Coordinates of C-alpha atoms and ligand atoms in Angstrom, one line a residue:
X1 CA 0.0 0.0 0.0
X2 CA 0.9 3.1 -1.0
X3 CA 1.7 6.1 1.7
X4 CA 0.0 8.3 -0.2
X5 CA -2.9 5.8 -1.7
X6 CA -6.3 7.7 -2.2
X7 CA -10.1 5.6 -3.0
X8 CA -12.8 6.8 -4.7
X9 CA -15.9 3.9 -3.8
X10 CA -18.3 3.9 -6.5
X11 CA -21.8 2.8 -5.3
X12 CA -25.1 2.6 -7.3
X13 CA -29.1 3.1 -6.4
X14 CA -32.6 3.1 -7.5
X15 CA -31.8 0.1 -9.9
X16 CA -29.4 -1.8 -11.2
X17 CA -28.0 -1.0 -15.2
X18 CA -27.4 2.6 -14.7
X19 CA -23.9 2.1 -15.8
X20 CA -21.7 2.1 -12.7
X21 CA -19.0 0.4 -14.5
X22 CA -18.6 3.0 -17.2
X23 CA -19.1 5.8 -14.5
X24 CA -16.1 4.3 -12.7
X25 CA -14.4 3.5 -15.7
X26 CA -14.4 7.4 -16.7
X27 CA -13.5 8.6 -13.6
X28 CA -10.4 6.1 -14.2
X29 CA -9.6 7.8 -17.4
X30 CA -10.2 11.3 -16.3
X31 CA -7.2 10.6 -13.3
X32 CA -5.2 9.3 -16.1
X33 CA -5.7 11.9 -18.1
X34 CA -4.5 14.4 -15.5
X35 CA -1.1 11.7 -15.1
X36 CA -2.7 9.8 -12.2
X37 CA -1.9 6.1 -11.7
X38 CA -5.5 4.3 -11.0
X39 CA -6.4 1.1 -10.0
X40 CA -10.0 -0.6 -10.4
X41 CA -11.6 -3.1 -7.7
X42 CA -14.9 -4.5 -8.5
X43 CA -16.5 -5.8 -5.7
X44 CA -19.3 -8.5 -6.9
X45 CA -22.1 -9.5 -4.0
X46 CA -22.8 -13.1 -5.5
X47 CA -21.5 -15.9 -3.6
X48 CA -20.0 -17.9 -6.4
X49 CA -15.9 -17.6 -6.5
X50 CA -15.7 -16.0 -9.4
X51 CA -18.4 -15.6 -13.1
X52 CA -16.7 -18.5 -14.9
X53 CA -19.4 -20.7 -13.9
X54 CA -22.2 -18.7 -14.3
X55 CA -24.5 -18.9 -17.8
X56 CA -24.4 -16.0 -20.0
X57 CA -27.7 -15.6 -19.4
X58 CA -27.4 -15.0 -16.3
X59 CA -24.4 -12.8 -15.7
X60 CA -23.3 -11.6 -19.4
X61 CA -19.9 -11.6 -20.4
X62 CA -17.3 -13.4 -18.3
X63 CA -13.6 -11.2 -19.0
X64 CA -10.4 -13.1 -19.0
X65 CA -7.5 -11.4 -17.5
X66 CA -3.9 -11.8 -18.6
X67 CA -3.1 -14.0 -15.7
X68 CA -6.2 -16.2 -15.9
X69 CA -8.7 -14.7 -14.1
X70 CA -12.6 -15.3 -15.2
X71 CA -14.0 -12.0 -13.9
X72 CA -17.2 -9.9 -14.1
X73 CA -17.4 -7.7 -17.4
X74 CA -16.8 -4.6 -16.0
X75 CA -13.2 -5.1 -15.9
X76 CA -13.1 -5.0 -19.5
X77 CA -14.4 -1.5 -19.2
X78 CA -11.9 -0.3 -16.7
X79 CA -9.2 -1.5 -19.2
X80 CA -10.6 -0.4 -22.2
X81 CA -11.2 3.2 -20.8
X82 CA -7.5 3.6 -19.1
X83 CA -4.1 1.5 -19.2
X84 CA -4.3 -0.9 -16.3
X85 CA -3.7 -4.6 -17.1
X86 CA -5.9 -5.9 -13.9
X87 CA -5.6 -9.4 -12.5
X88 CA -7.7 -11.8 -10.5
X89 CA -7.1 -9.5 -7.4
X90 CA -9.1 -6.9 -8.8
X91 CA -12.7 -8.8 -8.7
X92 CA -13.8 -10.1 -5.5
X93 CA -16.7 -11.8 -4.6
X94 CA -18.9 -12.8 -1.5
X95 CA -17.7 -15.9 -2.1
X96 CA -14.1 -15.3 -2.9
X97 CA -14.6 -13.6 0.9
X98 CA -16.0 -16.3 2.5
X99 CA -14.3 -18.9 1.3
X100 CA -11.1 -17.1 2.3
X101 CA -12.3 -16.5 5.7
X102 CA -13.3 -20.1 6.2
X103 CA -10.0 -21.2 5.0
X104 CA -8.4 -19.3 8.1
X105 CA -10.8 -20.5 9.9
X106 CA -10.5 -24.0 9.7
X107 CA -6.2 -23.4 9.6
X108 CA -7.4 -21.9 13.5
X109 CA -5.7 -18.7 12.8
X110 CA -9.1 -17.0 14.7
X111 CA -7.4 -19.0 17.8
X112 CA -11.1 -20.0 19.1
X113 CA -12.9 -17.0 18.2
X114 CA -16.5 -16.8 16.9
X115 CA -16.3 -15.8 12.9
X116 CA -18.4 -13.3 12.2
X117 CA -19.7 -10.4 9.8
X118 CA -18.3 -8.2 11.6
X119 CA -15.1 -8.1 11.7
X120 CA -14.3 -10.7 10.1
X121 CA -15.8 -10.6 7.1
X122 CA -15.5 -6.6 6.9
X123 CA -12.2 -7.6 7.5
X124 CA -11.2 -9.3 4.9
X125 CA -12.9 -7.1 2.2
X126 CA -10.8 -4.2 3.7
X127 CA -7.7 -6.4 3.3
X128 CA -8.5 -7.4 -1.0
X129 CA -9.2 -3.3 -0.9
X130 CA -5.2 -2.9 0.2
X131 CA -3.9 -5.7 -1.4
X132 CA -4.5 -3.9 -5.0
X133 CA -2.9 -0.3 -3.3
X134 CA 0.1 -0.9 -4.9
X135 CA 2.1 1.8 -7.3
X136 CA -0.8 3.8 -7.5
X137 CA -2.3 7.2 -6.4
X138 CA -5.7 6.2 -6.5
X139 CA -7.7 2.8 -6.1
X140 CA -11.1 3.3 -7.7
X141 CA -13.3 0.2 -6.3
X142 CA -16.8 -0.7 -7.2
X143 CA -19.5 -2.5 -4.9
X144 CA -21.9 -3.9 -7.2
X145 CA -25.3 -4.7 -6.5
X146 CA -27.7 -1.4 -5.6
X147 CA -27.8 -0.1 -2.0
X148 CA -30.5 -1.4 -0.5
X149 CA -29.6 -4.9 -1.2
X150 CA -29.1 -7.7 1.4
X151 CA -26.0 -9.3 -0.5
X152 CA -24.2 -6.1 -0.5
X153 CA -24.0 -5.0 3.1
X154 CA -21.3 -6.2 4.1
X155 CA -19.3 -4.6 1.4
X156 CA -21.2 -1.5 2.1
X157 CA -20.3 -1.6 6.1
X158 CA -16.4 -2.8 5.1
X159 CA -16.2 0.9 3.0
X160 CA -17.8 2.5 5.7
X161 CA -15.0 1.4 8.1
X162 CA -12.8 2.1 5.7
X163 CA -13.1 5.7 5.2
X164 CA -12.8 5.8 9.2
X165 CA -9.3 4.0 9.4
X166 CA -7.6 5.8 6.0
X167 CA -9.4 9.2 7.3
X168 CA -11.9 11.2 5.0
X169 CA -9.2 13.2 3.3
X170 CA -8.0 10.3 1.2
X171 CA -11.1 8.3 0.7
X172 CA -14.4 10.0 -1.5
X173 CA -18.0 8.2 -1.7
X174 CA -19.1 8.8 -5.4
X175 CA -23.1 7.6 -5.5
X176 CA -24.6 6.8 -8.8
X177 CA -28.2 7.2 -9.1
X178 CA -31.2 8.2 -11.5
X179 CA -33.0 11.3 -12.1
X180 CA -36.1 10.2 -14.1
X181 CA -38.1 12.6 -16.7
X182 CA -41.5 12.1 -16.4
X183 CA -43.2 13.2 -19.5
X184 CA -46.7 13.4 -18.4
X185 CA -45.5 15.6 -16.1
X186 CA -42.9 17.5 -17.6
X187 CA -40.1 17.1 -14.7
X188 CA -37.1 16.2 -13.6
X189 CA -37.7 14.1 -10.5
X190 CA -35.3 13.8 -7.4
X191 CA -37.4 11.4 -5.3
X192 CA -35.8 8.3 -6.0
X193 CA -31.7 10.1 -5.4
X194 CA -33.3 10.8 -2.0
X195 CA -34.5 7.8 -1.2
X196 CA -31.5 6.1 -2.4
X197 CA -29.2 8.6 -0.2
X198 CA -31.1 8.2 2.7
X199 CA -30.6 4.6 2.7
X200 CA -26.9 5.2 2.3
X201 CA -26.7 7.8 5.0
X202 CA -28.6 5.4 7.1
X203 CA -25.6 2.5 7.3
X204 CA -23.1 5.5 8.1
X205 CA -21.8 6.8 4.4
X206 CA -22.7 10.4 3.2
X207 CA -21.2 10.7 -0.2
X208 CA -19.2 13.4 -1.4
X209 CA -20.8 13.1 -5.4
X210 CA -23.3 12.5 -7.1
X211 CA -23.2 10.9 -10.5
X212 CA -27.3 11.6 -12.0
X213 CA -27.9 9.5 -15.0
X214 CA -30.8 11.2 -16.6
X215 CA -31.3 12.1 -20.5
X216 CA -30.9 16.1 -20.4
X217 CA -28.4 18.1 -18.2
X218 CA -29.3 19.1 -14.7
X219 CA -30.7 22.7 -14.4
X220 CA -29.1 24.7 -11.7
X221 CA -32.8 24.2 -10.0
X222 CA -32.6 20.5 -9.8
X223 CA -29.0 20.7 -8.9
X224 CA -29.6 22.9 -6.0
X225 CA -32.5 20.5 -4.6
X226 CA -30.7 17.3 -4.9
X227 CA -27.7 19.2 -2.9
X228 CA -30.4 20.6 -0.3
X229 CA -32.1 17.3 0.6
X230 CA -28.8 14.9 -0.2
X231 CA -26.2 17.2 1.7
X232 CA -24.1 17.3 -1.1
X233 CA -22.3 20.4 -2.4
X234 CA -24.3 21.5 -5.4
X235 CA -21.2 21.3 -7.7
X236 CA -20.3 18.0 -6.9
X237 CA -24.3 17.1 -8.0
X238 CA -23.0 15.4 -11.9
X239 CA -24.9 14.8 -14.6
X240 CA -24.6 11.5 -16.2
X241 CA -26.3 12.1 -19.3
X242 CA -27.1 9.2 -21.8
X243 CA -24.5 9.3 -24.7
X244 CA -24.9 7.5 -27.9
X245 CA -21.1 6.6 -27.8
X246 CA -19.9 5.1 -24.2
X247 CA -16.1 6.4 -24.7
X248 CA -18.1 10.2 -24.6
X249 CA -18.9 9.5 -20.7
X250 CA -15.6 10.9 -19.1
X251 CA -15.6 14.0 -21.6
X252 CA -19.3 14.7 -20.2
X253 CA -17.8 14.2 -16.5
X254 CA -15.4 16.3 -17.6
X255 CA -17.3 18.9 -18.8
X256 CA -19.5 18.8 -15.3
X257 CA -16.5 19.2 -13.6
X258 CA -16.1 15.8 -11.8
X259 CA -12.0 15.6 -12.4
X260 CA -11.6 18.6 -10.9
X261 CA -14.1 18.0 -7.9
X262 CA -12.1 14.7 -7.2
X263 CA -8.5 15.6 -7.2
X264 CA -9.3 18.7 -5.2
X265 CA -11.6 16.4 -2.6
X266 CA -8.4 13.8 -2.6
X267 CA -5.7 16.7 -2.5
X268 CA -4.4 15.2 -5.8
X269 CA -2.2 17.4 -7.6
X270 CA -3.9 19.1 -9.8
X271 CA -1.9 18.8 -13.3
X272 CA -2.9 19.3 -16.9
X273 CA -6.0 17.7 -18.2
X274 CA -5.3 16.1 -21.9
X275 CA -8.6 14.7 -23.1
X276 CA -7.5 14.5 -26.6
X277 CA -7.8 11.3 -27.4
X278 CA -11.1 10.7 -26.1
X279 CA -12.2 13.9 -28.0
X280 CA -10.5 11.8 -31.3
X281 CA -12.0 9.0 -30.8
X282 CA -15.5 9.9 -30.0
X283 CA -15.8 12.1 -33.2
X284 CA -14.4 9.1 -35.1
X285 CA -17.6 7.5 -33.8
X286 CA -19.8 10.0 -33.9
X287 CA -19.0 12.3 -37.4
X288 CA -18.7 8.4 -40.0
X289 CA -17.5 8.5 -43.4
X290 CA -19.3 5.3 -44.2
X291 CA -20.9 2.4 -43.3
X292 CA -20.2 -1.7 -42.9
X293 CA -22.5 -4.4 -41.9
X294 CA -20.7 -7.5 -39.7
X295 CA -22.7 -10.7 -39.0
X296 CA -22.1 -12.2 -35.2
X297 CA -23.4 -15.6 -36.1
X298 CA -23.7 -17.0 -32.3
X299 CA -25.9 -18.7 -29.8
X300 CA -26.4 -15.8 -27.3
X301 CA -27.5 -13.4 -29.8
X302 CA -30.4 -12.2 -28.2
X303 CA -28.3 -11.3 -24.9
X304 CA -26.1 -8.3 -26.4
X305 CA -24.4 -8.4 -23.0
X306 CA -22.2 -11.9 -23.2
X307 CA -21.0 -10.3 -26.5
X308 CA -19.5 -6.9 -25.0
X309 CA -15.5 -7.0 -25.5
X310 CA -16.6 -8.1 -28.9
X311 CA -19.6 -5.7 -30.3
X312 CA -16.5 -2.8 -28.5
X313 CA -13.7 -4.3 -30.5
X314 CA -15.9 -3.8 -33.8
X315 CA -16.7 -0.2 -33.4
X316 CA -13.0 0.0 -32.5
X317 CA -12.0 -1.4 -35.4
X318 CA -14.5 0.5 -37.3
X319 CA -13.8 4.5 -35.4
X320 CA -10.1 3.3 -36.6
X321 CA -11.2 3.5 -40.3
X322 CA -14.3 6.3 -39.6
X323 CA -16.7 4.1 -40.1
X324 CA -19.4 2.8 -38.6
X325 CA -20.1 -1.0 -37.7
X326 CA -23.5 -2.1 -37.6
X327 CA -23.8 -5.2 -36.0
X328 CA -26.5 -7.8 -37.4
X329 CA -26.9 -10.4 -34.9
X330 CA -27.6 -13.9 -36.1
X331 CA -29.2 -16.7 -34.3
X332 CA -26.9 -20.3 -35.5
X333 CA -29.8 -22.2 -35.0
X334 CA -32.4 -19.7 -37.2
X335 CA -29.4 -20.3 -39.9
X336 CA -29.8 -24.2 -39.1
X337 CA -33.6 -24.2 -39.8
X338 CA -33.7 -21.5 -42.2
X339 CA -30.9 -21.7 -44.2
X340 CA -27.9 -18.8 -45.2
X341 CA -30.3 -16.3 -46.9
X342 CA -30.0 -14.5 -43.4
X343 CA -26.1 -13.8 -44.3
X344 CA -27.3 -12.5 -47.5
X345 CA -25.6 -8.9 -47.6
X346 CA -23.3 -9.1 -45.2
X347 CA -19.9 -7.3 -45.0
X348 CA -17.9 -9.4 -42.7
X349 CA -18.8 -12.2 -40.3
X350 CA -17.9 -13.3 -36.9
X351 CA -18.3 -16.6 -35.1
X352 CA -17.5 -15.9 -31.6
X353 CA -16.3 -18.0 -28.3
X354 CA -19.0 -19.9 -27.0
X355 CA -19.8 -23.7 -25.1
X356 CA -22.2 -26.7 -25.8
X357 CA -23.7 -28.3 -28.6
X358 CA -26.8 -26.0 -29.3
X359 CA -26.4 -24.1 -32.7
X360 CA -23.1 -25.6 -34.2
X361 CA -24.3 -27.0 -37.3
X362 CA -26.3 -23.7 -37.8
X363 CA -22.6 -21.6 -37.2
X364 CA -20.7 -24.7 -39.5
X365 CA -23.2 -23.9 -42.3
X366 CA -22.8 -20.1 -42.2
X367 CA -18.8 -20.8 -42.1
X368 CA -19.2 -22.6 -45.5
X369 CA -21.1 -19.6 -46.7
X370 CA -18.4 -17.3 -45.9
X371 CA -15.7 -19.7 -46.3
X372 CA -17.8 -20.1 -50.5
X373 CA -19.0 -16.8 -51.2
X374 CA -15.5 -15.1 -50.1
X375 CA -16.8 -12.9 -47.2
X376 CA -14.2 -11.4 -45.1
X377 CA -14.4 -13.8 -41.8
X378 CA -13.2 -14.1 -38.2
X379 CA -13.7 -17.1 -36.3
X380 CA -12.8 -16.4 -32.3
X381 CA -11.7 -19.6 -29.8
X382 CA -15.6 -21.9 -30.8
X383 CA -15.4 -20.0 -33.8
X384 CA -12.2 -20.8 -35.0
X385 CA -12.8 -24.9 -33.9
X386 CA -16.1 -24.6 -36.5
X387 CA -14.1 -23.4 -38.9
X388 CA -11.5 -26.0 -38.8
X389 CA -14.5 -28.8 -38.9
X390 CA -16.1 -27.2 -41.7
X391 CA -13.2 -27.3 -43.9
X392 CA -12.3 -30.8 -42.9
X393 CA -15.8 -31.7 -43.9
X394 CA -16.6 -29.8 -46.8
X395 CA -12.5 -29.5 -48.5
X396 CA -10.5 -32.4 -46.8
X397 CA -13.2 -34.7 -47.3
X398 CA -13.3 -36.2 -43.5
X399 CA -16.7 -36.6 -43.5
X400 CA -18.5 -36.7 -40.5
X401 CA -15.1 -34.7 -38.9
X402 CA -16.2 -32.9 -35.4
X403 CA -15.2 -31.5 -31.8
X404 CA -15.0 -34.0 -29.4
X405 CA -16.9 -31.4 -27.3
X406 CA -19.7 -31.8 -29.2
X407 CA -19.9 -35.3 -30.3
X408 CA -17.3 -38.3 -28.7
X409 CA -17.8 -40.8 -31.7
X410 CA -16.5 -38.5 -34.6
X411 CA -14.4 -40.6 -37.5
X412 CA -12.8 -37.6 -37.6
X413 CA -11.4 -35.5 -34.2
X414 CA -10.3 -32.5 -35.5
X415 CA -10.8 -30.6 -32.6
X416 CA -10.5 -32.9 -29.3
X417 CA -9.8 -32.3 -25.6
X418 CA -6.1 -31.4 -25.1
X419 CA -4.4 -34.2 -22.6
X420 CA -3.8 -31.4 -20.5
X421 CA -7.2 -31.4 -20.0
X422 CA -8.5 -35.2 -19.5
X423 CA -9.2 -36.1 -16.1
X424 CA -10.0 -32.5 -15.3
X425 CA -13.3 -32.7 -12.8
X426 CA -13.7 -29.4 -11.3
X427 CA -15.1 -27.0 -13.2
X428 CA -14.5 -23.5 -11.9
X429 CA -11.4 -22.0 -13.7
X430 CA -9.3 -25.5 -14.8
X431 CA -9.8 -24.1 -18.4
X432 CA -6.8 -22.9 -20.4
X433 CA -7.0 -19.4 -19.4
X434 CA -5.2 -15.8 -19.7
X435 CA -2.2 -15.2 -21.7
X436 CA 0.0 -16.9 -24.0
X437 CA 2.8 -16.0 -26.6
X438 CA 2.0 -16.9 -30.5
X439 CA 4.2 -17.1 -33.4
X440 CA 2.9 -15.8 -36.3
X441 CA 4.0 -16.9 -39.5
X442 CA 5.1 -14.5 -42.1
X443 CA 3.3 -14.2 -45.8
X444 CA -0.3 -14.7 -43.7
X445 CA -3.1 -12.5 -43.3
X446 CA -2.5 -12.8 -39.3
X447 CA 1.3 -11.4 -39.9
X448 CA -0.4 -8.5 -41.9
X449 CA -2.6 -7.6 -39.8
X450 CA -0.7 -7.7 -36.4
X451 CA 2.4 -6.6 -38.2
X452 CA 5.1 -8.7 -35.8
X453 CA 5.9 -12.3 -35.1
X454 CA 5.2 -12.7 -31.4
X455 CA 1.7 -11.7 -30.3
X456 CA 0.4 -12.3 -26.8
X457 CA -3.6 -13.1 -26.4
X458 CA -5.7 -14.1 -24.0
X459 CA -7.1 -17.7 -23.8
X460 CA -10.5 -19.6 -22.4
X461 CA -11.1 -23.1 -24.1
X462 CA -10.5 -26.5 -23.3
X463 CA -10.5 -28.0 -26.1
X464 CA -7.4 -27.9 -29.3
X465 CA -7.0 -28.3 -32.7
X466 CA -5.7 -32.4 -33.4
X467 CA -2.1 -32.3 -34.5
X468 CA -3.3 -35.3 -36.0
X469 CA -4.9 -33.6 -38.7
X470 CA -2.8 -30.7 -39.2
X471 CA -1.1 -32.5 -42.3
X472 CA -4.2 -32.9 -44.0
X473 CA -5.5 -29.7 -43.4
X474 CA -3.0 -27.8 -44.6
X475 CA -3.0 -30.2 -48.0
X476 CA -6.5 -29.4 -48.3
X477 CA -5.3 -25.3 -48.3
X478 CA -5.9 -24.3 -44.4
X479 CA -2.8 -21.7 -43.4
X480 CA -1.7 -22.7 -39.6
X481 CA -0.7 -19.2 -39.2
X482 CA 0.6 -19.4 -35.8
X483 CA 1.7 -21.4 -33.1
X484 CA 2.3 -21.6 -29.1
X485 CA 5.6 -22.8 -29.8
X486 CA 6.2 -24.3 -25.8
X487 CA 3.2 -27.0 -26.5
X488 CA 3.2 -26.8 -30.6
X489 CA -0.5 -25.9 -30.6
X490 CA -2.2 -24.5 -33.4
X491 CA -3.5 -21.0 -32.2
X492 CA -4.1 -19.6 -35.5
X493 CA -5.8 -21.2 -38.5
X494 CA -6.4 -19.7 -42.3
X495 CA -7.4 -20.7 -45.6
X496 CA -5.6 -19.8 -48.8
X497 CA -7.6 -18.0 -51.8
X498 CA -9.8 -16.0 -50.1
X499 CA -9.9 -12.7 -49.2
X500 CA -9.7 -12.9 -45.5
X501 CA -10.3 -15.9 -43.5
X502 CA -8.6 -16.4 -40.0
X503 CA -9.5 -18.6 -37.2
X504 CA -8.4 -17.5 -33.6
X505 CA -7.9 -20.3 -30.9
X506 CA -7.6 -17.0 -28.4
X507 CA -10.4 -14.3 -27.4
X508 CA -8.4 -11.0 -29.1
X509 CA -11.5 -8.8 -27.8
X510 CA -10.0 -8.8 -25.0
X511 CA -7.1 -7.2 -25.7
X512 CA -9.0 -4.1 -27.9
X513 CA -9.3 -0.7 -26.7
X514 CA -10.7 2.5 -28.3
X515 CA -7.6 4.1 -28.2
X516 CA -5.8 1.2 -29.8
X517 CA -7.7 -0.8 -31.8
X518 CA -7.1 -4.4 -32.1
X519 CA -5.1 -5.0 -35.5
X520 CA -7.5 -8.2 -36.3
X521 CA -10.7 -6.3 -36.1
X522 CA -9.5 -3.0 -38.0
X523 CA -8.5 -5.4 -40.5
X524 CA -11.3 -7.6 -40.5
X525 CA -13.5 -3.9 -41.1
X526 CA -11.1 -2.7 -43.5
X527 CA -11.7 -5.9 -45.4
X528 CA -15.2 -6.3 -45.2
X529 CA -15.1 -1.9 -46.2
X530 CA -13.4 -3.3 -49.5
X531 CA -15.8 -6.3 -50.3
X532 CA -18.3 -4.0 -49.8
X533 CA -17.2 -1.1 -52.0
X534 CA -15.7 -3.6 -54.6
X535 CA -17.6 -6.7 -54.3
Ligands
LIG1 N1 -16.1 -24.7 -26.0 C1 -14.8 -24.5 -26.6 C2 -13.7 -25.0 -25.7 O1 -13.8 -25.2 -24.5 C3 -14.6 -23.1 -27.0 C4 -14.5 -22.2 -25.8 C5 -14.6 -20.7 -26.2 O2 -15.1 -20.4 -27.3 N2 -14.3 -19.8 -25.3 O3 -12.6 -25.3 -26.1

């Protein structure tokens, strides 16, 4: 922990969705872009250890750190709005907590004590708060859930004693709530920010601002209210105004004054404030010179949210060429009973990461259509592994060839279980996770695009493409573009004579950020840009 170590807790109320991820995310880039070092914590109230388990459906997106770590999405937002490379220590769960404190317990290091809530439990939470203080100026940490909520309380209590032990000069309550318009009645309304203060203020934390999400800015009026009844200094009373572009959120904060509101609050230097970036890449969003359409062929499609690093890595790739990528989301299985016609037009295509059986056949199909019809394509970890059984099928002639994910008795096991991997039981984070080196091969569309021969990319698969078959493969005209050399695994797969075609055994949305955008989707938008213009 640093000496001089400040936190900023970022709490949320009146519902859930308001976007206290992004709001902490900006505040991260608006210290950064005053020369501040920031961290990110995200607390997560759930009891499971961490989201690796959990179904998409259920929790959206699970982010994959470079060391390993299945975490909640919102890390992917801290690193794509600042430069932090985070690690498993920077999400924390209720269960991560408890099974940490049970741990001690059973070692007897509580020497006969009762284990309780308090402080034990608050205890440890304070301690994952310190553990991540380090080489920073400022540790910005996130308790999820809304105020309010059973499951967060103890998180809530464990920042309350916090502020008292680090002393109120160097820690700042920041309170994310909503300020609905009501049209029938023509107002503002500041009910449910009192309501949601009060309940803070009622377990022991006043907070210093607020962030309002509403869809106008404040007037002075409303403002002055919410500081009257919230007993928080009308300047520090933000609006968080809906954007159409996310990466415009710390420029509005900006503009409201929050940077400057925080570092003086925190007795930060003060510094210059260099926005420019964010300025650039927001009006490459907002001010397109044109237009491309990329399919995500996937199983999930109706839940935007397990898709986030990707649908972000497109528009990156896109504000990197000004233009803009419209995303048509495809449903494998409606391409399984309906046929390709629903890939008619598109641009580009991506088949993204993704487990079990349901809709394979439907994303092996639209493969074949890209693969045939020469549409620029990017196939990502599951992606990649269709690809490979596609072309075995339908150009190697293996027929009947398959994952052994997916089906045990193939002929043909292009893709199978790596041996790492047999005998594995548990199931919370045994995967092959986090970051490894690839070689790229030179004269391939992968070398183009990432312009070196060592890449390093983020990983979250069991399974592998089968050695076995590599021969055959590349005599039917599929590219193994790259390689983890240490284990001789394909990581990267493409096929000859067409315009772009690479398969990804790694998750390279990840790694993208709007300030630099991932070389394979600018090229993959640059691509589908020149199909588009030139057929
Ligand atoms: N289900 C596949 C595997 O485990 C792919 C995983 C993924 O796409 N992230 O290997």
């Amino acid at each position: 922990m640093g000496v001089n170590t400040k936190y900023i807790f970022v709490t949320g109320g009146v519902l859930s969705s308001l976007g206290k991820g992004i709001a902490s995310a900006s505040i991260g880039a608006l210290l950064e872009a005053r020369g501040l070092r920031v961290t990110f914590l995200k607390f997560d109230p759930y009891i499971n250890v961490d989201p690796g388990t959990m179904n998409p459906f259920q929790h959206g997106e699970v982010y994959v750190t470079e060391d390993g770590a299945e975490t909640d999405l919102d890390l992917g937002h801290y690193e794509r709005f600042t430069h932090v490379k985070l690690t498993k220590d920077n999400n924390v769960t209720t269960g991560c907590i408890y099974h940490a404190v049970i741990t001690k317990e059973r070692r007897g290091e509580f020497l006969g004590g009762t284990v309780q809530v308090i402080p034990h439990i608050t205890n440890e939470i304070k301690d994952s708060i310190r553990k991540v203080a380090k080489d920073v100026d400022v540790v910005i940490v996130e308790v999820g859930g809304t105020v309010g909520d059973i499951e967060s309380q103890p998180f809530l209590e464990a920042i309350r004693q916090f502020g008292l032990e680090e002393g109120r000069e160097n820690v700042l309550y920041v309170h994310l709530t909503l300020v609905p318009y009501v049209a029938t009645a023509g107002e503002l309304k500041t009910k449910p920010t009192q309501h949601s203060v009060k309940e803070l203020r009622a377990i022991g934390i006043q907070p210093d601002i607020l962030l309002c999400r509403t869809n106008r800015f404040l007037p002075h009026d409303i403002k002055a209210k919410i500081s009257l009844f919230c007993n928080v200094e009308e300047r520090a009373v933000i609006t968080a105004k809906d954007v159409d572009v996310i990466y415009e959120v710390p420029l509005i904060f900006n503009k409201e004054g929050l940077g400057d509101i925080v570092v003086e609050k925190l007795g930060l230097p003060k510094g210059k404030v260099d926005l420019a970036p964010w300025n650039q890449v927001v009006s490459r969003m907002k001010e397109p010179q044109g237009e491309v359409e990329i399919g995500i062929v996937g199983k999930y499609a109706n839940l935007r949210d397990s898709y986030k690093s990707l649908v972000e890595a497109l528009h990156h790739g896109g504000a990197y060429h000004r233009l803009q990528v419209t995303i048509r989301w495809v449903d494998a299985e409606d391409v399984e009973r309906e046929g390709t016609h629903l890939l008619e037009g598109l641009g580009g295509m991506i088949v993204p990461g993704g487990f079990g059986a349901r809709g394979i056949e439907g994303k092996i199909r639209a493969i074949s259509y890209a693969r045939e019809e020469g549409i620029p394509f990017l196939g990502i970890c599951l992606g990649m592994q269709c690809a490979v059984v596609e072309f075995a099928r339908n150009v190697c002639g293996l027929k009947g060839a398959g994952s052994t994910e997916f089906d045990m008795d193939t002929p043909y096991p292009v893709i199978h279980l790596s041996p790492e991997q047999e005998g594995v039981v548990d199931k919370g984070g045994t995967m092959r996770l986090g970051a490894y080196p690839c070689l790229l091969k030179k004269d391939t569309m992968a070398y183009e695009a990432y312009g070196t021969e060592e890449i390093v990319e983020r990983h979250r698969h069991r399974y592998e493409f089968n050695n076995d078959y590599r021969d055959v493969l590349k005599r039917g005209g599929m590219t193994v573009a790259g390689i983890y050399p240490k284990r001789d695994l394909v990581e990267i797969v493409e096929v000859k004579d067409h315009p772009w075609f690479v398969g990804v055994q790694f998750h390279p949305e990840f790694k993208s950020n709007p300030l630099r955008p991932h070389p394979l989707f600018r090229k993959l938008v640059e691509k589908s840009w020149e199909r588009k213009n030139h057929g």
